[in-house]
Tab-separated table of C-alpha atoms in Angstrom:
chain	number	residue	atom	x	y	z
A	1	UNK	CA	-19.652	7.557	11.685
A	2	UNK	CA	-18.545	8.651	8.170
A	3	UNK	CA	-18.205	5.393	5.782
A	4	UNK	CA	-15.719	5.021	3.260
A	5	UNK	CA	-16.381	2.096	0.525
A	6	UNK	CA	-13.425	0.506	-0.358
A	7	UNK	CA	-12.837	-1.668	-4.006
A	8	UNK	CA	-11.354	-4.018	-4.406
A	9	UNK	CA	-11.518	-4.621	-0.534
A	10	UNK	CA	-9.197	-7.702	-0.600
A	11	UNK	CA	-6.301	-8.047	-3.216
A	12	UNK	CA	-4.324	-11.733	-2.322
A	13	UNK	CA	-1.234	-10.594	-4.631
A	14	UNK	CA	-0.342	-8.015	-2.401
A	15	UNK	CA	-0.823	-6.267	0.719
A	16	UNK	CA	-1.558	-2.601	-0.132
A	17	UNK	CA	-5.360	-2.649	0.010
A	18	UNK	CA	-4.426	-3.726	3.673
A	19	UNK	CA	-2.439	-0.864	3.850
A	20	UNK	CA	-4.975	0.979	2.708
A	21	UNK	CA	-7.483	0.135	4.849
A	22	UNK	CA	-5.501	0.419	8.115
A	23	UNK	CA	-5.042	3.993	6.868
A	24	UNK	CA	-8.130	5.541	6.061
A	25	UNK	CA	-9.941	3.543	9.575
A	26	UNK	CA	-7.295	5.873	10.939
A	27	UNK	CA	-8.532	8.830	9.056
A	28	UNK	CA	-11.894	8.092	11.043
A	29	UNK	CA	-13.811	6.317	8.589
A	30	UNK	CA	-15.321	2.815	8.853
A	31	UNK	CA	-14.054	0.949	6.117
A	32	UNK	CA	-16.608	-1.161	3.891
A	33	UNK	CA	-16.818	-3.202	1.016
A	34	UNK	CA	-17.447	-1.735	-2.482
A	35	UNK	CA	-18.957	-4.769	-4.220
A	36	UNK	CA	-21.524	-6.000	-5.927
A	37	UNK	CA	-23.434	-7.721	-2.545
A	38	UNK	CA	-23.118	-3.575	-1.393
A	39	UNK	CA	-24.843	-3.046	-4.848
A	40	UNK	CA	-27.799	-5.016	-3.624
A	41	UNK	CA	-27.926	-4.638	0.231
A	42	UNK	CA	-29.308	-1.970	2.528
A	43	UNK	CA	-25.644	-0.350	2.782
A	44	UNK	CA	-26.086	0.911	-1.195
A	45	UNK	CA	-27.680	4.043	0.930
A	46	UNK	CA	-24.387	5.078	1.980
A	47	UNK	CA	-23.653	5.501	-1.586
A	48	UNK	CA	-25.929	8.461	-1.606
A	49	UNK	CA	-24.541	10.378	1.259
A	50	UNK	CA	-22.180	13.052	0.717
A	51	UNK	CA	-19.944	12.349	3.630
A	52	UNK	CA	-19.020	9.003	2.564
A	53	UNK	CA	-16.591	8.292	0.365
A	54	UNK	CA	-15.423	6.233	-2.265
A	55	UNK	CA	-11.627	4.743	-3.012
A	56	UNK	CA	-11.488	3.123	-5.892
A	57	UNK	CA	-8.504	1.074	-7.023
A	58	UNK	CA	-7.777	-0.651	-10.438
A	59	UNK	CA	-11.455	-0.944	-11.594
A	60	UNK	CA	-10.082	-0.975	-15.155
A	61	UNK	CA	-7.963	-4.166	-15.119
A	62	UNK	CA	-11.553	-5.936	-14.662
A	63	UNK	CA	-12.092	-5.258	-18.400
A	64	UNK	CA	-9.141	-7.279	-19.763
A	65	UNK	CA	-7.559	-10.621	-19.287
A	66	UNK	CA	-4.476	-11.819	-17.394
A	67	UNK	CA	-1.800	-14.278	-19.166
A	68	UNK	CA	0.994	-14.657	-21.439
A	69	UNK	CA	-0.728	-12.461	-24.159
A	70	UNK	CA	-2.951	-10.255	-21.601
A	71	UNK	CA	-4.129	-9.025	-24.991
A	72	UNK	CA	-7.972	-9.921	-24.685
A	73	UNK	CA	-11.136	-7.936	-23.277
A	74	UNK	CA	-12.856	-9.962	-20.211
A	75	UNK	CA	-16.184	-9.256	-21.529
A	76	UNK	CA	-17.816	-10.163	-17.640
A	77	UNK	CA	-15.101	-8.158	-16.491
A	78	UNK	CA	-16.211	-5.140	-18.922
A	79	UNK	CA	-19.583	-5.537	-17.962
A	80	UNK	CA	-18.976	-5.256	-14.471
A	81	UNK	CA	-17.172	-2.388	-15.403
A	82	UNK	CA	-19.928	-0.590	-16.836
A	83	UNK	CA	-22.647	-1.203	-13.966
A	84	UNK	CA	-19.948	0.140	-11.644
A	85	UNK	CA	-19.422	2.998	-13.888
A	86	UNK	CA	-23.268	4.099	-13.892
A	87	UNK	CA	-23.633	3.688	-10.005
A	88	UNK	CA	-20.462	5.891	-9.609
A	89	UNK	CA	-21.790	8.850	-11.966
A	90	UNK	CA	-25.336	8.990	-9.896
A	91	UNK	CA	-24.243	8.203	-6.423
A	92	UNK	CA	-23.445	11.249	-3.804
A	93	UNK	CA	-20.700	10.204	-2.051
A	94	UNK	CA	-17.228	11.873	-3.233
A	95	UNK	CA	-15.369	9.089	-5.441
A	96	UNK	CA	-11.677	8.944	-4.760
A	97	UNK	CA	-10.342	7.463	-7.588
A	98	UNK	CA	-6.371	5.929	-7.553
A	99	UNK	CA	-4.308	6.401	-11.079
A	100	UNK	CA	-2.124	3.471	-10.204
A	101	UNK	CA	-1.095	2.916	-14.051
A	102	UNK	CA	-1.190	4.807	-17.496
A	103	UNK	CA	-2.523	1.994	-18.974
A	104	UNK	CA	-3.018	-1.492	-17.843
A	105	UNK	CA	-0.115	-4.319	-18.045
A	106	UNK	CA	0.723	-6.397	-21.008
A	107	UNK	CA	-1.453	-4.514	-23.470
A	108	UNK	CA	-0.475	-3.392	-27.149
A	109	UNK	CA	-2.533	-1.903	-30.014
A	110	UNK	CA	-6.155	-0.760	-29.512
A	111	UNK	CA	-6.697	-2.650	-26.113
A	112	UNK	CA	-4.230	-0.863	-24.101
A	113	UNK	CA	-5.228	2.631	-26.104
A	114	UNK	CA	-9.253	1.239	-24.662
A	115	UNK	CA	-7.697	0.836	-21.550
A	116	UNK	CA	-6.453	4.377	-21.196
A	117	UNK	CA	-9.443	5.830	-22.470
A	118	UNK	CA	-11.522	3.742	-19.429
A	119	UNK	CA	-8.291	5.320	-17.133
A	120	UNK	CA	-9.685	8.648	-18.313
A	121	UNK	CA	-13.530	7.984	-17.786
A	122	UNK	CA	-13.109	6.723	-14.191
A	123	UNK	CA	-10.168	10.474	-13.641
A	124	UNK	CA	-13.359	12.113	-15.087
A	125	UNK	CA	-16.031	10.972	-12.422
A	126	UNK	CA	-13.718	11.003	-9.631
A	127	UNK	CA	-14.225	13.998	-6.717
A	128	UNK	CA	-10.133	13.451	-6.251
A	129	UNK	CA	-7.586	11.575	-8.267
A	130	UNK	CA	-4.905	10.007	-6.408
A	131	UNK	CA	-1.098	9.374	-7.762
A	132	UNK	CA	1.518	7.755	-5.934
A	133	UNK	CA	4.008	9.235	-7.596
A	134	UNK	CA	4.699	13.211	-7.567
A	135	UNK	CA	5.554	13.599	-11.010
A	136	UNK	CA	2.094	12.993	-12.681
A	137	UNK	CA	0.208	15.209	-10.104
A	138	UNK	CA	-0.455	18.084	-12.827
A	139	UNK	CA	-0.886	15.170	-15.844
A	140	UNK	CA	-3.958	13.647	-13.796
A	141	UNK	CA	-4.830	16.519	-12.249
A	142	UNK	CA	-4.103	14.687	-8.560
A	143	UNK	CA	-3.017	15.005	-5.252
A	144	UNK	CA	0.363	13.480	-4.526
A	145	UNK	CA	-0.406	10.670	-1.983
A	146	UNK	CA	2.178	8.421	-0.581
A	147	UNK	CA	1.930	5.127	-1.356
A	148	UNK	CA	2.458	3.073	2.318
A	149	UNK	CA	5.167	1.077	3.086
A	150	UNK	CA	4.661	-3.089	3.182
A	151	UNK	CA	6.192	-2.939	6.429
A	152	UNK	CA	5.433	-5.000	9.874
A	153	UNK	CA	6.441	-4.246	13.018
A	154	UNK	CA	8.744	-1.273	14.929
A	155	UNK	CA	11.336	0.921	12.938
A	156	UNK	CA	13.534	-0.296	15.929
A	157	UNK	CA	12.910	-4.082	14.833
A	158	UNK	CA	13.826	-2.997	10.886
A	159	UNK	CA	17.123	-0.729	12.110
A	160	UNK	CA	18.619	-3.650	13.876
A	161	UNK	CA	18.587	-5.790	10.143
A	162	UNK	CA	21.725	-5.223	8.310
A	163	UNK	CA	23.556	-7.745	5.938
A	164	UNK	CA	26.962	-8.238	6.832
A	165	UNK	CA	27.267	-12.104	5.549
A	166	UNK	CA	30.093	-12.240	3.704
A	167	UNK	CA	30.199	-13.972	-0.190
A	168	UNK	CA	28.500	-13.142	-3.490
A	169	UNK	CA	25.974	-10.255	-3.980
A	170	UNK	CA	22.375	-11.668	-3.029
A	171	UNK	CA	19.887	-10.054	-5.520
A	172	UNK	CA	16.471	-11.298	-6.480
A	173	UNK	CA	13.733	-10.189	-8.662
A	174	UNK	CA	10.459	-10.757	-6.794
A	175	UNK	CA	6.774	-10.481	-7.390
A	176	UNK	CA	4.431	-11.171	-10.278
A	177	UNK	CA	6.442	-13.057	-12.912
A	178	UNK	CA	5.155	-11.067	-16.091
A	179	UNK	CA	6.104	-10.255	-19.634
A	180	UNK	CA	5.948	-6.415	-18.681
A	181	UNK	CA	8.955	-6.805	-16.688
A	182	UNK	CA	11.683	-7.915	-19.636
A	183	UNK	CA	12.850	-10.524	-17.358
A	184	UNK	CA	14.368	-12.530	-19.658
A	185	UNK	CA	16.415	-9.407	-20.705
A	186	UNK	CA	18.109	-9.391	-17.193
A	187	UNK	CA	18.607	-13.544	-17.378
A	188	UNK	CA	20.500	-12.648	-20.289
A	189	UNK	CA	22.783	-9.424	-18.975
A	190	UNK	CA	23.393	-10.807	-15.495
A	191	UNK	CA	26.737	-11.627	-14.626
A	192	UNK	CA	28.893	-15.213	-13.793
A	193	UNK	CA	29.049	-14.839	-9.907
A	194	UNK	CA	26.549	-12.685	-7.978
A	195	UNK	CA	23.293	-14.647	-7.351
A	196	UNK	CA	19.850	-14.188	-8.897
A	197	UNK	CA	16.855	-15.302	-7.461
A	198	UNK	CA	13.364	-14.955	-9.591
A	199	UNK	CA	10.198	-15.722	-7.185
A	200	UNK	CA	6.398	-15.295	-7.908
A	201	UNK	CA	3.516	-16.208	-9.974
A	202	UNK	CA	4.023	-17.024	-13.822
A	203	UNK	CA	2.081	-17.788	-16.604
A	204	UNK	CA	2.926	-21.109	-17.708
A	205	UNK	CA	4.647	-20.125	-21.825
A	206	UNK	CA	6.332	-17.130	-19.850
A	207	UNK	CA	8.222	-19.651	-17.273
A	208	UNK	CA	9.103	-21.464	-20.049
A	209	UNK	CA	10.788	-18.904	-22.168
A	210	UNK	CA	12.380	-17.787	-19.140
A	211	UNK	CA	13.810	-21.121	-18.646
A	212	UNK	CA	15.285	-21.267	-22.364
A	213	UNK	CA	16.549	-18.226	-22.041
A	214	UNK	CA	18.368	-19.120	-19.053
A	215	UNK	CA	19.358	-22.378	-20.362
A	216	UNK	CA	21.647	-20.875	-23.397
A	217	UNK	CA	23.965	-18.590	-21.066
A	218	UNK	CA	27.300	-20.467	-20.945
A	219	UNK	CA	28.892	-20.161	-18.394
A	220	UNK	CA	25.739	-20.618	-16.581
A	221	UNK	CA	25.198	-17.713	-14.051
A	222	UNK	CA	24.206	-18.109	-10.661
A	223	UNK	CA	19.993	-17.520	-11.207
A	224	UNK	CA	17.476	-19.737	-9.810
A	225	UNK	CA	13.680	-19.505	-10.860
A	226	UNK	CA	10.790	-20.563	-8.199
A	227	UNK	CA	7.416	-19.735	-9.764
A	228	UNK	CA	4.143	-19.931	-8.152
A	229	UNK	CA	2.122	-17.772	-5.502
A	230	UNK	CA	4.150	-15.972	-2.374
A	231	UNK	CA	2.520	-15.755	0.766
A	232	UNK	CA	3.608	-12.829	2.910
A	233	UNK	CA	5.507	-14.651	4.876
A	234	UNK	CA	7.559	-16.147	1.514
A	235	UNK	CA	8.075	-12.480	0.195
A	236	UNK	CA	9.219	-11.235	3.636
A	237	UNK	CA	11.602	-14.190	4.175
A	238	UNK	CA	12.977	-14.231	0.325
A	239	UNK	CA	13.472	-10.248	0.710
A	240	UNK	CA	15.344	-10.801	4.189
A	241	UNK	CA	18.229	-12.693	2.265
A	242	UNK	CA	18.803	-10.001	-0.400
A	243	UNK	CA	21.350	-7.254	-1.277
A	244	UNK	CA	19.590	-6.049	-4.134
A	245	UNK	CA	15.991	-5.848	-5.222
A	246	UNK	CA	15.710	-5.441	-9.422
A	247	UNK	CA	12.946	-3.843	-10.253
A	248	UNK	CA	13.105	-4.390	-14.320
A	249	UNK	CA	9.664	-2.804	-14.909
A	250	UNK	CA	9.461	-2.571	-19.040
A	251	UNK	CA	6.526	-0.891	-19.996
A	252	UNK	CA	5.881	2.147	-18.346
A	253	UNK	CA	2.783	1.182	-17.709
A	254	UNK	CA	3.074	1.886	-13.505
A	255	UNK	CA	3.405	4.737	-12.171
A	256	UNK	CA	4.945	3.117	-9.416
A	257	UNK	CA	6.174	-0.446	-8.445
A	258	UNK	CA	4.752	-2.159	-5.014
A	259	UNK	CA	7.852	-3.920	-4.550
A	260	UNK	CA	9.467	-0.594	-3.811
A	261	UNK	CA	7.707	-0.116	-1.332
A	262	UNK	CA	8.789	-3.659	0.499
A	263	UNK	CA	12.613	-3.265	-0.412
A	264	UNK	CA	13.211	0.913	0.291
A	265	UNK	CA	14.711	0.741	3.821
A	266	UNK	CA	14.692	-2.852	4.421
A	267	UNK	CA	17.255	-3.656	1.349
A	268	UNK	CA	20.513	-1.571	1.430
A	269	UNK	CA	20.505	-1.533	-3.059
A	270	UNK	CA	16.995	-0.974	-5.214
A	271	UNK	CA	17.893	-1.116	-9.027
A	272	UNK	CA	14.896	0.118	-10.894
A	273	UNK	CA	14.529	1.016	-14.671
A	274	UNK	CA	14.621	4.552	-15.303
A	275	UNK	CA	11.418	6.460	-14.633
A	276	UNK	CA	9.792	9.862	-13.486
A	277	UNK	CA	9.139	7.973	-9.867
A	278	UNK	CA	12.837	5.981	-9.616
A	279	UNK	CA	14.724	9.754	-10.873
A	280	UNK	CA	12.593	11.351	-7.705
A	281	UNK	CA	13.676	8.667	-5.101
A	282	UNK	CA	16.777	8.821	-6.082
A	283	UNK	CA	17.077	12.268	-4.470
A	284	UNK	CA	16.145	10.963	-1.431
A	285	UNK	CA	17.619	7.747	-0.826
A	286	UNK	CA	21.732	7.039	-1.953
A	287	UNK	CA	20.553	3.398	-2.503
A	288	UNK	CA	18.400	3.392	-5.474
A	289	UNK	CA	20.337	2.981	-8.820
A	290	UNK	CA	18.543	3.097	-12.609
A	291	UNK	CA	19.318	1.884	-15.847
A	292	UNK	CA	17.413	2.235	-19.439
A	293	UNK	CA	19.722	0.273	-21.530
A	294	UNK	CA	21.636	-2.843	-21.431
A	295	UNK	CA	25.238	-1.407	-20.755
A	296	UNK	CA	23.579	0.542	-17.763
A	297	UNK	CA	21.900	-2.521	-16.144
A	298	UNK	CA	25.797	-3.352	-16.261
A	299	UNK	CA	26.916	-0.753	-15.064
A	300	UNK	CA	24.342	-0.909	-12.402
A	301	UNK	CA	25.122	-4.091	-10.877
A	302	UNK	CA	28.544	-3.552	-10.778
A	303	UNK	CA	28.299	-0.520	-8.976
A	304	UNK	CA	25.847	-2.144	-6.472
A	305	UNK	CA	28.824	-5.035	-6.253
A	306	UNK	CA	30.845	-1.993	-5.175
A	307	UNK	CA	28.352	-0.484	-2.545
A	308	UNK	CA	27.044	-3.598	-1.331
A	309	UNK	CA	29.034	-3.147	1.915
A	310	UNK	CA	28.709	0.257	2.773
A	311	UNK	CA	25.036	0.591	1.984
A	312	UNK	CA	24.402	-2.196	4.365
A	313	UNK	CA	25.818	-0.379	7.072
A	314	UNK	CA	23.726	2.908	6.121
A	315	UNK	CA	20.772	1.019	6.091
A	316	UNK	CA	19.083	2.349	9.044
A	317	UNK	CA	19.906	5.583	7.483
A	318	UNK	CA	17.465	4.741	4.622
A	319	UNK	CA	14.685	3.024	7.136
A	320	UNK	CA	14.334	6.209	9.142
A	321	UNK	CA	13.980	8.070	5.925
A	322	UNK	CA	11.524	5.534	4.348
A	323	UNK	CA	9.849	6.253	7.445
A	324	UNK	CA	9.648	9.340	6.733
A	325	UNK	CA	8.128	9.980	3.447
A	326	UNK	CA	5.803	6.551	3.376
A	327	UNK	CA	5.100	5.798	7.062
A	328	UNK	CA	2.011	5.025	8.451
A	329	UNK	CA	1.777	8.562	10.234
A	330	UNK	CA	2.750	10.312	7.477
A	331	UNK	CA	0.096	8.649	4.955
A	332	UNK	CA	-2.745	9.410	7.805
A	333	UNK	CA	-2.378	12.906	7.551
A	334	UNK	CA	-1.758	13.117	4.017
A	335	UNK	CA	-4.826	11.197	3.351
A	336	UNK	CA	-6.968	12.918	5.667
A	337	UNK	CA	-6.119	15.994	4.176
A	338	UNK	CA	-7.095	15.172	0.486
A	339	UNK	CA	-10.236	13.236	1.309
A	340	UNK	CA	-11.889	15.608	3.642
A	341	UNK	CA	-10.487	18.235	1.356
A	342	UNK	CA	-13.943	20.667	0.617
């Protein structure tokens, strides 16, 4: 049986290596570790047969820091970087390598230009580069592969959701609590009456200039702040209650955003920050709304105030269609296609 080497092979911030996983063990392959243990155990060998195959996700991001500043090189993490860089230029089995990001998070100056240049050595040694979003195809010179849905369960089960409770607009801003995302930007634009809830990890200085920004609005909006790590379960539950999923992405770093791909079908409104991905979806689903400046964000959340009823009832509308274009069935074959691709 064909093996396909998989790093990193667990990710506890999300669940799309998961996803992943579940879909290339459908393409036929049996799915193992890419790590440094494989470096130095008898499986290495499959690294030198032709059939096998690589995915490689986010190698990059080893090279640099997390934090408030995420402005420093990880020199352990660069030097992993560089053994796993040698073993992929000599080995024989076909590298699939994933162009999640143009550059990685929270980086300015000469680190995040570094950080695109390692982005183009890893495009370089790759067999086929992978985007998730349709627009960069003929930038990275990729296949278009659909990134999976973060979904559990039937599409009967998801149809049967709707949110009909009456009251304020429920939206909430969830996932990795990061200066990237301009959060306190939206703390300081939303409006006196819908609800706001901000959930997920945080650096500790970011939290607190959150909090002081959200301690000079007066009148004090409706926005609560929970920071620390979300289990599955939390996410699933916190996204259950919403109307609207923000998605105030700053950067442009992503090419895509995960949480998308939890909300689209399962939350009647997604409002995203304008990008090459969010101005494609849009032409397939009636309930994603953009912004790039301030007075759109307003804009935006009015209109969703105005929608929030009807798009509730046309959410089954949106599940069959996220169905569609990210389901499970729909990745196999897509994936299939490009890896075994001659």
């Amino acid at each position: 049986m064909k093996t396909a080497f998989v790093s990193p092979f667990t990710n506890h911030t999300n669940d799309y290596i998961n996803r992943v996983k579940t879909i290339v063990a459908a393409c036929g392959y049996d799915v193992q570790p890419l790590s440094f243990r494989t470096l130095l155990s008898r499986r290495v060998l499959g690294l030198f047969q032709r059939d096998n195959v690589v995915l490689l996700h986010w190698l990059e991001a080893r090279a640099f820091s997390e934090g408030h500043a995420g402005a420093s090189i990880r020199w352990a993490g660069l030097a992993q970087f560089a053994v796993y860089a040698l073993v992929l230029s000599l080995m024989r089995a076909r590298l699939v390598y994933f162009v999640h990001d143009h550059a990685v998070h929270d980086l300015s100056g000469w680190r995040r230009g570094f950080s695109v240049w390692l982005i183009r050595l890893l495009s370089r040694l790759a067999d086929v580069r992978v985007v998730h979003d349709p627009s960069f195809a003929d930038r990275y010179r990729a296949d278009y592969l659909p990134h999976p849905l973060y979904r559990d369960g039937s599409l009967d089960e998801l149809l049967v959701r709707g949110r009909t409770a009456p009251g304020p607009m429920r939206a909430g801003i969830l996932g990795a609590v990061r200066p990237y995302k301009r959060i306190e930007r939206i703390i300081d634009l939303w409006p006196v009456g819908p609800e706001l809830a901000i959930r997920g990890r945080a650096d500790p200085a970011y939290e607190a200039l959150l909090r002081s920004h959200m301690a000079r609005r007066d009148p004090a909006p409706d926005i609560r702040l929970s920071t620390g790590f979300m289990s599955r379960e939390d996410f699933a539950a916190a996204l259950a209650r919403l109307d609207v999923l923000i998605l105030p992405h700053a950067d442009e770093s992503a090419l895509v955003s995960g949480a998308f791909f939890e909300a689209i079908g399962a939350v009647p409104i997604v409002i995203a920050r304008t990008s090459p991905f969010i101005r494609w979806v849009q032409g397939q689903f009636e309930g994603v709304l953009s912004f790039d400046t301030d007075e759109e964000f307003v804009a935006a959340v009015q209109q969703a105030q105005a929608l929030q009823a009807r798009m509730a009832e046309r959410l089954p509308v949106s599940a069959r269609r996220a169905e569609e274009l990210f389901g499970l069935g729909t990745c196999v074959a897509r994936y299939k296609q490009a890896i075994e691709r001659p």
